[in-house]
Amino acid sequence: MFDIAVFGSLFLTLFVIMDPPGITPIFLALTAGRPAKVQKRMAFQAVCVAFGVIAVFGVLGHQILDYLHVSVPALMIAGGLLLLLIALDLLTGKNDEPKATKDVNVALVPLGMPLLAGPGAIVSVILAVQKAGSVSTQISVWVAILAIHVVLWLVMRYSLLIIRVIKDGGVVLVTRLAGMMLSAIAVQQIINGITQVIHGS
């Protein structure tokens, strides 16, 4: 009743795309300055949002995109532009949003989506669910999706220990590094979307 090959293949694919180690500096930068309890809650919220988005697209992905007349490349470009805006804020040190608003925005956008539940992860899940013809492969697909989200939550939750070591100066450095990494991810996502549009035309 369990296909280990399907599980392993999808888990590794999502691990590379969602990149738990790479999310650490971005998470630390976006949640810096908040109480540890709030940071832990935001890590859990972000993972729940990502899982919810991916689960919905896993079940209804093609129907949603077809209904909205949205192509996968368009989704990629939009996600890339959104990430680029966040990255520019991190790079320039803008931090003038109200605290309550920031808490909500960071957990939902960009952490939950499109950073964790980005176009790459969504498309991979849609394809994996489509290819899963039997009950055992369907179970394997959903266990892999759940497993990668547990890994993401553990990585973000325990990455908070790093803040205690690097202090405020280190947080500023991590914030700039995260902004640079996030901008590169965003630009690459936009390039991938444009490339797919060109190849599809």
Short mmCIF file of N, CA and C in Angstrom, two decimals, residues 1-3 5-7 9-10 58-59 62 123-145:
data_model
loop_
_atom_site.label_atom_id
_atom_site.label_comp_id
_atom_site.label_asym_id
_atom_site.label_seq_id
_atom_site.Cartn_x
_atom_site.Cartn_y
_atom_site.Cartn_z
N MET A 1 0.81 -1.22 0.00
CA MET A 1 0.00 0.00 0.00
C MET A 1 0.85 1.27 0.00
N PHE A 2 2.17 1.14 -0.18
CA PHE A 2 3.05 2.32 -0.17
C PHE A 2 4.15 2.14 -1.19
N ASP A 3 4.30 3.11 -2.07
CA ASP A 3 5.31 3.05 -3.13
C ASP A 3 6.49 3.94 -2.72
N ALA A 5 9.40 4.31 -4.05
CA ALA A 5 10.06 4.99 -5.16
C ALA A 5 9.35 6.31 -5.49
N VAL A 6 8.03 6.27 -5.52
CA VAL A 6 7.24 7.49 -5.79
C VAL A 6 7.45 8.49 -4.66
N PHE A 7 7.41 8.00 -3.43
CA PHE A 7 7.62 8.87 -2.27
C PHE A 7 8.99 9.54 -2.35
N SER A 9 11.06 9.96 -4.90
CA SER A 9 11.23 10.84 -6.05
C SER A 9 10.58 12.20 -5.81
N LEU A 10 9.32 12.21 -5.34
CA LEU A 10 8.63 13.47 -5.12
C LEU A 10 9.24 14.23 -3.93
N GLY A 58 -2.93 20.43 -5.68
CA GLY A 58 -2.78 19.01 -5.95
C GLY A 58 -4.09 18.35 -6.33
N VAL A 59 -5.18 18.80 -5.70
CA VAL A 59 -6.49 18.23 -5.96
C VAL A 59 -7.18 18.90 -7.15
N HIS A 62 -5.37 21.85 -12.16
CA HIS A 62 -5.67 22.15 -13.56
C HIS A 62 -7.00 22.89 -13.70
N VAL A 123 3.52 23.02 -9.57
CA VAL A 123 3.50 22.24 -10.81
C VAL A 123 3.96 20.81 -10.56
N SER A 124 5.00 20.63 -9.74
CA SER A 124 5.50 19.27 -9.44
C SER A 124 4.41 18.42 -8.78
N VAL A 125 3.67 19.04 -7.87
CA VAL A 125 2.60 18.30 -7.17
C VAL A 125 1.46 17.98 -8.12
N ILE A 126 1.08 18.95 -8.96
CA ILE A 126 0.00 18.70 -9.92
C ILE A 126 0.35 17.51 -10.81
N LEU A 127 1.57 17.48 -11.33
CA LEU A 127 2.01 16.39 -12.20
C LEU A 127 2.08 15.06 -11.45
N ALA A 128 2.59 15.09 -10.21
CA ALA A 128 2.71 13.86 -9.42
C ALA A 128 1.34 13.26 -9.12
N VAL A 129 0.38 14.11 -8.79
CA VAL A 129 -0.97 13.63 -8.49
C VAL A 129 -1.61 13.06 -9.75
N GLN A 130 -1.38 13.72 -10.89
CA GLN A 130 -1.94 13.24 -12.16
C GLN A 130 -1.40 11.86 -12.53
N LYS A 131 -0.09 11.66 -12.29
CA LYS A 131 0.55 10.40 -12.68
C LYS A 131 0.22 9.25 -11.73
N ALA A 132 -0.23 9.58 -10.52
CA ALA A 132 -0.51 8.54 -9.52
C ALA A 132 -1.82 7.84 -9.86
N GLY A 133 -1.70 6.67 -10.49
CA GLY A 133 -2.89 5.97 -10.96
C GLY A 133 -3.53 5.05 -9.95
N SER A 134 -2.77 4.59 -8.96
CA SER A 134 -3.31 3.65 -7.98
C SER A 134 -3.41 4.30 -6.60
N VAL A 135 -4.10 3.62 -5.71
CA VAL A 135 -4.27 4.13 -4.35
C VAL A 135 -2.92 4.22 -3.64
N SER A 136 -2.06 3.22 -3.85
CA SER A 136 -0.76 3.20 -3.16
C SER A 136 0.12 4.37 -3.61
N THR A 137 0.10 4.69 -4.90
CA THR A 137 0.92 5.81 -5.37
C THR A 137 0.33 7.15 -4.91
N GLN A 138 -1.01 7.23 -4.85
CA GLN A 138 -1.64 8.45 -4.32
C GLN A 138 -1.24 8.67 -2.87
N ILE A 139 -1.26 7.60 -2.08
CA ILE A 139 -0.85 7.70 -0.67
C ILE A 139 0.60 8.14 -0.58
N SER A 140 1.44 7.55 -1.42
CA SER A 140 2.87 7.89 -1.41
C SER A 140 3.10 9.36 -1.75
N VAL A 141 2.35 9.87 -2.71
CA VAL A 141 2.47 11.29 -3.11
C VAL A 141 2.11 12.20 -1.95
N TRP A 142 0.99 11.92 -1.29
CA TRP A 142 0.53 12.81 -0.21
C TRP A 142 1.39 12.69 1.04
N VAL A 143 1.95 11.50 1.28
CA VAL A 143 2.88 11.34 2.41
C VAL A 143 4.16 12.14 2.14
N ALA A 144 4.63 12.14 0.89
CA ALA A 144 5.82 12.92 0.53
C ALA A 144 5.56 14.42 0.71
N ILE A 145 4.38 14.86 0.31
CA ILE A 145 4.02 16.28 0.48
C ILE A 145 3.99 16.65 1.95
#
